[in-house]
Amino acid sequence: MRDAMWKRVHEELTRLARAKGAYDVDEARLLLEAQRLRVHEQVGYGTLLEYLERLFGYGPRMATERLRVAEALAMLPAFRDALAAGVLAWSAVRELSRVAVPATEAEWLAAAKDKTVRQVEEMVSGRKRGGRPTDRPEPVTRHVLRLEVSSDALAAFRDARRRIELEVGHSLDDDAAILMLAQYALRGSDDPGRAPYQVAMTVCVDCGRGTRDGSGKELDVEPHRIEAARCDAQEVDLTHVGAGAPAPATQTIPPRIRRLVWRRDHGRCQVPGCRAAKFLEVH
């Protein structure tokens, strides 16, 4: 009896998933028609985005994405059919439509087979429109961080940011403010000869691509960050690991010199972010 019940529920959910795909295809077609006929003006709305928010509850961002995907599906019939059949979810089509063009549609469809939406996002990341799944992705060094916080947390963040800006003597963009707040939280030793905390970077000697470990996740690093890391780091050469024991770590700046420079510059390093020691693995 229990087996029959879960099977029935599974079949119903599968049916709904397929029906949702077909619904998404119909919606995409009608959105383009509504845009062409300027339906929103006929019913008294100033913009199509306002019309879609009133009708479907889509916020401006979601409405814009729905329209973008609808335009892409008009040029990508294989994606449209896969969505209608429930083979691809709308979220996966959204990501694939950022890179796929008619000439590469079949390749991307094959590459996305049996992948989750998260896996599709990773596959698309770092690739440009018109590229192929087999192309080497470009390093992704910018990330979106969205937070929903209380008024107290927002006020504290603004106060902390303002205090740091007063300390450094100029305003900070979001990237610099978050980085410096994180560095304050990670600080350890007050000895100017030793960094208060340590990060781990890996750099390829062939292509120069560098990554930084972020609590177990490898993140691409901009070239100027790698150069800043190398100004004060411990480097380990791993290019000959297979031939024997790796070379010992080398210190770019000895602690004694580091203390002298720190005192000379009155505790203010001129290189952004260098208060953290960098542990570089060179591959």
mmCIF file of N, CA and C in Angstrom, residues 193-256:
data_model
loop_
_atom_site.group_PDB
_atom_site.id
_atom_site.type_symbol
_atom_site.label_atom_id
_atom_site.label_comp_id
_atom_site.label_asym_id
_atom_site.label_seq_id
_atom_site.Cartn_x
_atom_site.Cartn_y
_atom_site.Cartn_z
ATOM 1 N N GLY A 193 55.971 41.697 12.824
ATOM 2 C CA GLY A 193 56.822 40.803 12.045
ATOM 3 C C GLY A 193 56.084 39.595 11.530
ATOM 4 N N ARG A 194 54.883 39.374 12.064
ATOM 5 C CA ARG A 194 54.071 38.240 11.631
ATOM 6 C C ARG A 194 52.709 38.744 11.200
ATOM 7 N N ALA A 195 52.159 38.167 10.150
ATOM 8 C CA ALA A 195 50.834 38.573 9.682
ATOM 9 C C ALA A 195 49.776 38.095 10.667
ATOM 10 N N PRO A 196 48.706 38.863 10.835
ATOM 11 C CA PRO A 196 47.667 38.473 11.783
ATOM 12 C C PRO A 196 46.859 37.254 11.347
ATOM 13 N N TYR A 197 46.851 36.951 10.072
ATOM 14 C CA TYR A 197 46.193 35.735 9.602
ATOM 15 C C TYR A 197 46.809 35.334 8.268
ATOM 16 N N GLN A 198 46.453 34.167 7.770
ATOM 17 C CA GLN A 198 47.082 33.636 6.574
ATOM 18 C C GLN A 198 46.025 33.156 5.588
ATOM 19 N N VAL A 199 46.264 33.391 4.309
ATOM 20 C CA VAL A 199 45.399 32.868 3.250
ATOM 21 C C VAL A 199 46.229 31.949 2.374
ATOM 22 N N ALA A 200 45.547 31.093 1.611
ATOM 23 C CA ALA A 200 46.247 30.144 0.743
ATOM 24 C C ALA A 200 45.885 30.416 -0.707
ATOM 25 N N MET A 201 46.890 30.642 -1.535
ATOM 26 C CA MET A 201 46.699 30.847 -2.964
ATOM 27 C C MET A 201 47.480 29.789 -3.736
ATOM 28 N N THR A 202 46.950 29.431 -4.895
ATOM 29 C CA THR A 202 47.629 28.505 -5.798
ATOM 30 C C THR A 202 47.769 29.184 -7.144
ATOM 31 N N VAL A 203 48.974 29.191 -7.703
ATOM 32 C CA VAL A 203 49.245 29.891 -8.955
ATOM 33 C C VAL A 203 49.852 28.914 -9.961
ATOM 34 N N CYS A 204 49.319 28.923 -11.188
ATOM 35 C CA CYS A 204 49.842 28.074 -12.256
ATOM 36 C C CYS A 204 51.003 28.792 -12.947
ATOM 37 N N VAL A 205 52.147 28.121 -13.080
ATOM 38 C CA VAL A 205 53.314 28.761 -13.707
ATOM 39 C C VAL A 205 53.141 28.880 -15.216
ATOM 40 N N ASP A 206 52.244 28.102 -15.811
ATOM 41 C CA ASP A 206 52.045 28.133 -17.264
ATOM 42 C C ASP A 206 51.127 29.271 -17.703
ATOM 43 N N CYS A 207 49.949 29.351 -17.081
ATOM 44 C CA CYS A 207 48.970 30.356 -17.517
ATOM 45 C C CYS A 207 48.872 31.545 -16.573
ATOM 46 N N GLY A 208 49.454 31.435 -15.372
ATOM 47 C CA GLY A 208 49.401 32.538 -14.422
ATOM 48 C C GLY A 208 48.103 32.631 -13.655
ATOM 49 N N ARG A 209 47.155 31.702 -13.889
ATOM 50 C CA ARG A 209 45.870 31.737 -13.200
ATOM 51 C C ARG A 209 46.071 31.407 -11.728
ATOM 52 N N GLY A 210 45.413 32.186 -10.874
ATOM 53 C CA GLY A 210 45.540 31.967 -9.448
ATOM 54 C C GLY A 210 44.195 31.763 -8.795
ATOM 55 N N THR A 211 44.166 30.925 -7.771
ATOM 56 C CA THR A 211 42.949 30.711 -6.997
ATOM 57 C C THR A 211 43.269 30.874 -5.521
ATOM 58 N N ARG A 212 42.244 31.224 -4.774
ATOM 59 C CA ARG A 212 42.382 31.368 -3.322
ATOM 60 C C ARG A 212 41.350 30.484 -2.648
ATOM 61 N N ASP A 213 41.765 29.824 -1.590
ATOM 62 C CA ASP A 213 40.845 28.985 -0.837
ATOM 63 C C ASP A 213 39.993 29.858 0.078
ATOM 64 N N GLY A 214 38.687 29.689 -0.026
ATOM 65 C CA GLY A 214 37.762 30.415 0.831
ATOM 66 C C GLY A 214 36.924 29.441 1.631
ATOM 67 N N SER A 215 37.441 28.989 2.745
ATOM 68 C CA SER A 215 36.743 28.035 3.608
ATOM 69 C C SER A 215 36.305 26.800 2.832
ATOM 70 N N GLY A 216 37.254 26.236 2.057
ATOM 71 C CA GLY A 216 36.985 25.001 1.337
ATOM 72 C C GLY A 216 36.550 25.181 -0.104
ATOM 73 N N LYS A 217 36.331 26.412 -0.553
ATOM 74 C CA LYS A 217 35.915 26.663 -1.935
ATOM 75 C C LYS A 217 37.022 27.401 -2.667
ATOM 76 N N GLU A 218 37.417 26.877 -3.846
ATOM 77 C CA GLU A 218 38.447 27.517 -4.653
ATOM 78 C C GLU A 218 37.835 28.663 -5.455
ATOM 79 N N LEU A 219 38.372 29.870 -5.280
ATOM 80 C CA LEU A 219 37.859 31.055 -5.956
ATOM 81 C C LEU A 219 38.961 31.689 -6.789
ATOM 82 N N ASP A 220 38.635 32.071 -8.024
ATOM 83 C CA ASP A 220 39.606 32.722 -8.891
ATOM 84 C C ASP A 220 40.003 34.077 -8.317
ATOM 85 N N VAL A 221 41.259 34.446 -8.530
ATOM 86 C CA VAL A 221 41.807 35.687 -7.981
ATOM 87 C C VAL A 221 42.310 36.554 -9.121
ATOM 88 N N GLU A 222 42.073 37.871 -9.030
ATOM 89 C CA GLU A 222 42.533 38.800 -10.047
ATOM 90 C C GLU A 222 44.063 38.838 -10.069
ATOM 91 N N PRO A 223 44.657 39.088 -11.247
ATOM 92 C CA PRO A 223 46.127 39.132 -11.346
ATOM 93 C C PRO A 223 46.780 40.107 -10.375
ATOM 94 N N HIS A 224 46.159 41.284 -10.153
ATOM 95 C CA HIS A 224 46.794 42.248 -9.244
ATOM 96 C C HIS A 224 46.782 41.751 -7.805
ATOM 97 N N ARG A 225 45.810 40.894 -7.449
ATOM 98 C CA ARG A 225 45.793 40.309 -6.113
ATOM 99 C C ARG A 225 46.946 39.317 -5.946
ATOM 100 N N ILE A 226 47.245 38.595 -7.018
ATOM 101 C CA ILE A 226 48.365 37.647 -6.968
ATOM 102 C C ILE A 226 49.675 38.397 -6.777
ATOM 103 N N GLU A 227 49.821 39.520 -7.516
ATOM 104 C CA GLU A 227 51.037 40.313 -7.381
ATOM 105 C C GLU A 227 51.167 40.876 -5.964
ATOM 106 N N ALA A 228 50.051 41.331 -5.394
ATOM 107 C CA ALA A 228 50.084 41.844 -4.031
ATOM 108 C C ALA A 228 50.460 40.742 -3.050
ATOM 109 N N ALA A 229 49.967 39.522 -3.303
ATOM 110 C CA ALA A 229 50.289 38.396 -2.425
ATOM 111 C C ALA A 229 51.776 38.085 -2.471
ATOM 112 N N ARG A 230 52.345 38.148 -3.661
ATOM 113 C CA ARG A 230 53.747 37.767 -3.825
ATOM 114 C C ARG A 230 54.706 38.769 -3.197
ATOM 115 N N CYS A 231 54.212 39.949 -2.871
ATOM 116 C CA CYS A 231 55.108 40.936 -2.265
ATOM 117 C C CYS A 231 55.466 40.548 -0.837
ATOM 118 N N ASP A 232 54.661 39.701 -0.216
ATOM 119 C CA ASP A 232 54.932 39.316 1.171
ATOM 120 C C ASP A 232 54.303 37.950 1.411
ATOM 121 N N ALA A 233 55.006 36.892 1.045
ATOM 122 C CA ALA A 233 54.403 35.564 1.101
ATOM 123 C C ALA A 233 55.421 34.491 1.444
ATOM 124 N N GLN A 234 54.894 33.336 1.815
ATOM 125 C CA GLN A 234 55.672 32.109 1.873
ATOM 126 C C GLN A 234 55.334 31.331 0.608
ATOM 127 N N GLU A 235 56.332 30.976 -0.187
ATOM 128 C CA GLU A 235 56.086 30.277 -1.439
ATOM 129 C C GLU A 235 56.591 28.841 -1.354
ATOM 130 N N VAL A 236 55.757 27.921 -1.870
ATOM 131 C CA VAL A 236 56.124 26.508 -1.944
ATOM 132 C C VAL A 236 56.051 26.082 -3.400
ATOM 133 N N ASP A 237 57.155 25.620 -3.958
ATOM 134 C CA ASP A 237 57.218 25.189 -5.348
ATOM 135 C C ASP A 237 56.813 23.714 -5.428
ATOM 136 N N LEU A 238 55.672 23.456 -6.093
ATOM 137 C CA LEU A 238 55.171 22.091 -6.213
ATOM 138 C C LEU A 238 55.342 21.527 -7.622
ATOM 139 N N THR A 239 56.146 22.185 -8.437
ATOM 140 C CA THR A 239 56.295 21.745 -9.818
ATOM 141 C C THR A 239 57.070 20.434 -9.937
ATOM 142 N N HIS A 240 57.832 20.077 -8.904
ATOM 143 C CA HIS A 240 58.636 18.849 -8.981
ATOM 144 C C HIS A 240 58.286 17.882 -7.852
ATOM 145 N N VAL A 241 57.022 17.901 -7.442
ATOM 146 C CA VAL A 241 56.617 17.042 -6.331
ATOM 147 C C VAL A 241 56.813 15.577 -6.668
ATOM 148 N N GLY A 242 56.508 15.203 -7.916
ATOM 149 C CA GLY A 242 56.623 13.798 -8.311
ATOM 150 C C GLY A 242 58.051 13.297 -8.336
ATOM 151 N N ALA A 243 59.014 14.203 -8.454
ATOM 152 C CA ALA A 243 60.419 13.794 -8.555
ATOM 153 C C ALA A 243 61.085 13.656 -7.197
ATOM 154 N N GLY A 244 60.382 13.939 -6.134
ATOM 155 C CA GLY A 244 60.964 13.841 -4.802
ATOM 156 C C GLY A 244 60.281 14.792 -3.849
ATOM 157 N N ALA A 245 60.900 15.075 -2.747
ATOM 158 C CA ALA A 245 60.304 15.964 -1.752
ATOM 159 C C ALA A 245 60.209 17.384 -2.307
ATOM 160 N N PRO A 246 59.104 18.094 -2.024
ATOM 161 C CA PRO A 246 58.977 19.479 -2.500
ATOM 162 C C PRO A 246 60.015 20.380 -1.856
ATOM 163 N N ALA A 247 60.347 21.446 -2.560
ATOM 164 C CA ALA A 247 61.317 22.405 -2.026
ATOM 165 C C ALA A 247 60.745 23.061 -0.774
ATOM 166 N N PRO A 248 61.593 23.442 0.166
ATOM 167 C CA PRO A 248 61.093 24.103 1.380
ATOM 168 C C PRO A 248 60.467 25.449 1.053
ATOM 169 N N ALA A 249 59.590 25.892 1.913
ATOM 170 C CA ALA A 249 58.936 27.184 1.722
ATOM 171 C C ALA A 249 59.951 28.311 1.848
ATOM 172 N N THR A 250 59.802 29.302 1.006
ATOM 173 C CA THR A 250 60.680 30.473 1.062
ATOM 174 C C THR A 250 59.870 31.685 1.493
ATOM 175 N N GLN A 251 60.445 32.514 2.326
ATOM 176 C CA GLN A 251 59.774 33.703 2.839
ATOM 177 C C GLN A 251 60.208 34.910 2.014
ATOM 178 N N THR A 252 59.258 35.593 1.391
ATOM 179 C CA THR A 252 59.584 36.747 0.556
ATOM 180 C C THR A 252 60.264 37.845 1.373
ATOM 181 N N ILE A 253 59.679 38.165 2.509
ATOM 182 C CA ILE A 253 60.235 39.199 3.381
ATOM 183 C C ILE A 253 60.476 38.596 4.764
ATOM 184 N N PRO A 254 61.703 38.544 5.241
ATOM 185 C CA PRO A 254 61.973 38.004 6.576
ATOM 186 C C PRO A 254 61.237 38.811 7.642
ATOM 187 N N PRO A 255 60.847 38.163 8.749
ATOM 188 C CA PRO A 255 60.119 38.876 9.815
ATOM 189 C C PRO A 255 60.829 40.118 10.315
ATOM 190 N N ARG A 256 62.157 40.079 10.416
ATOM 191 C CA ARG A 256 62.897 41.237 10.922
ATOM 192 C C ARG A 256 62.704 42.451 10.010
#
